[in-house]
Amino acid sequence: MKTFSRLAALASALIVSVSSAIAAEGPLVTTEWLEANLKTDKVRIIEVSVNPGVYERGHIPGAANLVWHTDLVDTVRRDIASKDKLEGLLRKAGVNGGDTIVLYGDTNNWFAAWGAWVLDVYGAENVKLLDGGRKLWEAEGRQLSVSPSALAAGSITLKDANPALRASIGDVVAASTSGSQAIVDIRSADEYSGKVIAPEGFKETAVRAGHVTGAVNVPWGKAVQADGRFKPVEELRALYKEAGVDGSKPVITYCRIGERSSHTWFALSKLLGYEVRNYDGSWTEYGNAVGVPVTNLAGTVWTGQ
């Protein structure tokens, strides 16, 4: 009888443990949670890294791979991937309706956050970021695989694109002129001031330096801790409030090509609950446009070099 009672108690504990492991509240999951759910049927893991070849050198077991510069964009038009294209890629990655989709990547989840934004545009549900991304996963010595993941095809269905999550250049000019929305430039201080047009080594650039007139500068890196995880919510709230962004009016985020600003979009919208649109045209569109309001504090002039 005692043996039966012990077995029953053990079974009950296992059920509670598995149930709590599967349940993930909020937009972030921890490395501990993900490791405990690597083989959970309703969890699908997708890597979206900046640097080519990172996935192939080792990825989280069971993870599929989306290549940001071909899979998440239209390679002919400057646009995000179409609904049909993205739906097909997610199905190939084994994603079904109702699954929890966990995105992660290198460089502090820059393009994983971009992926989360694109999925949000198409109404995908239960999308989460691995807090700390590859950086923390590897730092903690957690397992990696070099074997491609064999996944049964999924059946997820996406919605039509939601324009309310995406800012156009016209929206940004209107916000700059009226001041009706907060504009957050998340680039480095040197990019914001116009000292440099783009970071060293980056090919995508513009013919004008500076920032959108009226935008405040909160570099994306201020939102993360040393290990790559987001700072606690109250610290994030204080960080943006100090810059005049407190959620009292809608927010537009931008950077150079829209990827770093997706990271800030995630912090402001998913962690703080503000109304936020990401401007994925960002400085490579805005800094090349004719007649838009620009502030160039450094006075740098593009010389073609």
mmCIF file with all atom_site columns, N, CA and C in Angstrom, residues 223 231-247 267-268 270-274:
data_model
loop_
_atom_site.group_PDB
_atom_site.id
_atom_site.type_symbol
_atom_site.label_atom_id
_atom_site.label_alt_id
_atom_site.label_comp_id
_atom_site.label_asym_id
_atom_site.label_entity_id
_atom_site.label_seq_id
_atom_site.pdbx_PDB_ins_code
_atom_site.Cartn_x
_atom_site.Cartn_y
_atom_site.Cartn_z
_atom_site.occupancy
_atom_site.B_iso_or_equiv
_atom_site.pdbx_formal_charge
_atom_site.auth_seq_id
_atom_site.auth_comp_id
_atom_site.auth_asym_id
_atom_site.auth_atom_id
_atom_site.pdbx_PDB_model_num
ATOM 1  N N  . ALA A 1 223 ? 18.788 48.473 -23.322 1.00 0.00 ? 223 ALA A N  1
ATOM 2  C CA . ALA A 1 223 ? 17.655 47.672 -22.844 1.00 0.00 ? 223 ALA A CA 1
ATOM 3  C C  . ALA A 1 223 ? 18.066 46.281 -22.377 1.00 0.00 ? 223 ALA A C  1
ATOM 4  N N  . LYS A 1 231 ? 16.560 43.862 -19.544 1.00 0.00 ? 231 LYS A N  1
ATOM 5  C CA . LYS A 1 231 ? 16.535 44.370 -18.182 1.00 0.00 ? 231 LYS A CA 1
ATOM 6  C C  . LYS A 1 231 ? 15.135 44.170 -17.594 1.00 0.00 ? 231 LYS A C  1
ATOM 7  N N  . PRO A 1 232 ? 15.023 44.175 -16.258 1.00 0.00 ? 232 PRO A N  1
ATOM 8  C CA . PRO A 1 232 ? 13.693 44.053 -15.639 1.00 0.00 ? 232 PRO A CA 1
ATOM 9  C C  . PRO A 1 232 ? 12.749 45.151 -16.138 1.00 0.00 ? 232 PRO A C  1
ATOM 10 N N  . VAL A 1 233 ? 11.470 44.833 -16.144 1.00 0.00 ? 233 VAL A N  1
ATOM 11 C CA . VAL A 1 233 ? 10.447 45.724 -16.703 1.00 0.00 ? 233 VAL A CA 1
ATOM 12 C C  . VAL A 1 233 ? 10.501 47.122 -16.106 1.00 0.00 ? 233 VAL A C  1
ATOM 13 N N  . GLU A 1 234 ? 10.641 47.240 -14.802 1.00 0.00 ? 234 GLU A N  1
ATOM 14 C CA . GLU A 1 234 ? 10.648 48.572 -14.183 1.00 0.00 ? 234 GLU A CA 1
ATOM 15 C C  . GLU A 1 234 ? 11.872 49.378 -14.585 1.00 0.00 ? 234 GLU A C  1
ATOM 16 N N  . GLU A 1 235 ? 13.003 48.712 -14.797 1.00 0.00 ? 235 GLU A N  1
ATOM 17 C CA . GLU A 1 235 ? 14.191 49.418 -15.285 1.00 0.00 ? 235 GLU A CA 1
ATOM 18 C C  . GLU A 1 235 ? 13.969 49.895 -16.716 1.00 0.00 ? 235 GLU A C  1
ATOM 19 N N  . LEU A 1 236 ? 13.318 49.069 -17.532 1.00 0.00 ? 236 LEU A N  1
ATOM 20 C CA . LEU A 1 236 ? 13.008 49.476 -18.906 1.00 0.00 ? 236 LEU A CA 1
ATOM 21 C C  . LEU A 1 236 ? 12.050 50.668 -18.909 1.00 0.00 ? 236 LEU A C  1
ATOM 22 N N  . ARG A 1 237 ? 11.042 50.609 -18.061 1.00 0.00 ? 237 ARG A N  1
ATOM 23 C CA . ARG A 1 237 ? 10.082 51.706 -17.998 1.00 0.00 ? 237 ARG A CA 1
ATOM 24 C C  . ARG A 1 237 ? 10.770 53.027 -17.644 1.00 0.00 ? 237 ARG A C  1
ATOM 25 N N  . ALA A 1 238 ? 11.680 52.956 -16.672 1.00 0.00 ? 238 ALA A N  1
ATOM 26 C CA . ALA A 1 238 ? 12.405 54.151 -16.240 1.00 0.00 ? 238 ALA A CA 1
ATOM 27 C C  . ALA A 1 238 ? 13.346 54.651 -17.339 1.00 0.00 ? 238 ALA A C  1
ATOM 28 N N  . LEU A 1 239 ? 13.975 53.722 -18.048 1.00 0.00 ? 239 LEU A N  1
ATOM 29 C CA . LEU A 1 239 ? 14.903 54.075 -19.127 1.00 0.00 ? 239 LEU A CA 1
ATOM 30 C C  . LEU A 1 239 ? 14.211 54.902 -20.195 1.00 0.00 ? 239 LEU A C  1
ATOM 31 N N  . TYR A 1 240 ? 13.070 54.436 -20.660 1.00 0.00 ? 240 TYR A N  1
ATOM 32 C CA . TYR A 1 240 ? 12.373 55.137 -21.733 1.00 0.00 ? 240 TYR A CA 1
ATOM 33 C C  . TYR A 1 240 ? 11.646 56.390 -21.221 1.00 0.00 ? 240 TYR A C  1
ATOM 34 N N  . LYS A 1 241 ? 11.181 56.345 -19.995 1.00 0.00 ? 241 LYS A N  1
ATOM 35 C CA . LYS A 1 241 ? 10.528 57.529 -19.425 1.00 0.00 ? 241 LYS A CA 1
ATOM 36 C C  . LYS A 1 241 ? 11.505 58.681 -19.330 1.00 0.00 ? 241 LYS A C  1
ATOM 37 N N  . GLU A 1 242 ? 12.752 58.378 -18.994 1.00 0.00 ? 242 GLU A N  1
ATOM 38 C CA . GLU A 1 242 ? 13.781 59.427 -18.907 1.00 0.00 ? 242 GLU A CA 1
ATOM 39 C C  . GLU A 1 242 ? 13.972 60.122 -20.252 1.00 0.00 ? 242 GLU A C  1
ATOM 40 N N  . ALA A 1 243 ? 13.737 59.386 -21.335 1.00 0.00 ? 243 ALA A N  1
ATOM 41 C CA . ALA A 1 243 ? 13.856 59.955 -22.683 1.00 0.00 ? 243 ALA A CA 1
ATOM 42 C C  . ALA A 1 243 ? 12.552 60.578 -23.160 1.00 0.00 ? 243 ALA A C  1
ATOM 43 N N  . GLY A 1 244 ? 11.528 60.556 -22.311 1.00 0.00 ? 244 GLY A N  1
ATOM 44 C CA . GLY A 1 244 ? 10.256 61.166 -22.668 1.00 0.00 ? 244 GLY A CA 1
ATOM 45 C C  . GLY A 1 244 ? 9.258  60.212 -23.296 1.00 0.00 ? 244 GLY A C  1
ATOM 46 N N  . VAL A 1 245 ? 9.557  58.914 -23.235 1.00 0.00 ? 245 VAL A N  1
ATOM 47 C CA . VAL A 1 245 ? 8.666  57.905 -23.813 1.00 0.00 ? 245 VAL A CA 1
ATOM 48 C C  . VAL A 1 245 ? 8.038  57.127 -22.671 1.00 0.00 ? 245 VAL A C  1
ATOM 49 N N  . ASP A 1 246 ? 6.756  57.413 -22.385 1.00 0.00 ? 246 ASP A N  1
ATOM 50 C CA . ASP A 1 246 ? 6.102  56.793 -21.229 1.00 0.00 ? 246 ASP A CA 1
ATOM 51 C C  . ASP A 1 246 ? 4.826  56.051 -21.584 1.00 0.00 ? 246 ASP A C  1
ATOM 52 N N  . GLY A 1 247 ? 4.570  55.873 -22.860 1.00 0.00 ? 247 GLY A N  1
ATOM 53 C CA . GLY A 1 247 ? 3.375  55.150 -23.282 1.00 0.00 ? 247 GLY A CA 1
ATOM 54 C C  . GLY A 1 247 ? 2.135  56.010 -23.372 1.00 0.00 ? 247 GLY A C  1
ATOM 55 N N  . ALA A 1 267 ? 10.653 45.291 -26.728 1.00 0.00 ? 267 ALA A N  1
ATOM 56 C CA . ALA A 1 267 ? 10.723 45.758 -25.338 1.00 0.00 ? 267 ALA A CA 1
ATOM 57 C C  . ALA A 1 267 ? 9.554  46.678 -25.005 1.00 0.00 ? 267 ALA A C  1
ATOM 58 N N  . LEU A 1 268 ? 9.283  47.624 -25.904 1.00 0.00 ? 268 LEU A N  1
ATOM 59 C CA . LEU A 1 268 ? 8.247  48.616 -25.637 1.00 0.00 ? 268 LEU A CA 1
ATOM 60 C C  . LEU A 1 268 ? 6.832  48.032 -25.746 1.00 0.00 ? 268 LEU A C  1
ATOM 61 N N  . LYS A 1 270 ? 5.851  44.479 -26.143 1.00 0.00 ? 270 LYS A N  1
ATOM 62 C CA . LYS A 1 270 ? 5.579  43.198 -25.489 1.00 0.00 ? 270 LYS A CA 1
ATOM 63 C C  . LYS A 1 270 ? 5.881  43.210 -23.997 1.00 0.00 ? 270 LYS A C  1
ATOM 64 N N  . LEU A 1 271 ? 6.919  43.937 -23.592 1.00 0.00 ? 271 LEU A N  1
ATOM 65 C CA . LEU A 1 271 ? 7.282  43.949 -22.174 1.00 0.00 ? 271 LEU A CA 1
ATOM 66 C C  . LEU A 1 271 ? 6.622  45.097 -21.416 1.00 0.00 ? 271 LEU A C  1
ATOM 67 N N  . LEU A 1 272 ? 6.493  46.265 -22.072 1.00 0.00 ? 272 LEU A N  1
ATOM 68 C CA . LEU A 1 272 ? 5.895  47.420 -21.397 1.00 0.00 ? 272 LEU A CA 1
ATOM 69 C C  . LEU A 1 272 ? 4.440  47.651 -21.779 1.00 0.00 ? 272 LEU A C  1
ATOM 70 N N  . GLY A 1 273 ? 3.998  47.049 -22.867 1.00 0.00 ? 273 GLY A N  1
ATOM 71 C CA . GLY A 1 273 ? 2.589  47.174 -23.250 1.00 0.00 ? 273 GLY A CA 1
ATOM 72 C C  . GLY A 1 273 ? 2.226  48.463 -23.940 1.00 0.00 ? 273 GLY A C  1
ATOM 73 N N  . TYR A 1 274 ? 3.210  49.193 -24.492 1.00 0.00 ? 274 TYR A N  1
ATOM 74 C CA . TYR A 1 274 ? 2.915  50.440 -25.192 1.00 0.00 ? 274 TYR A CA 1
ATOM 75 C C  . TYR A 1 274 ? 2.423  50.151 -26.611 1.00 0.00 ? 274 TYR A C  1
#
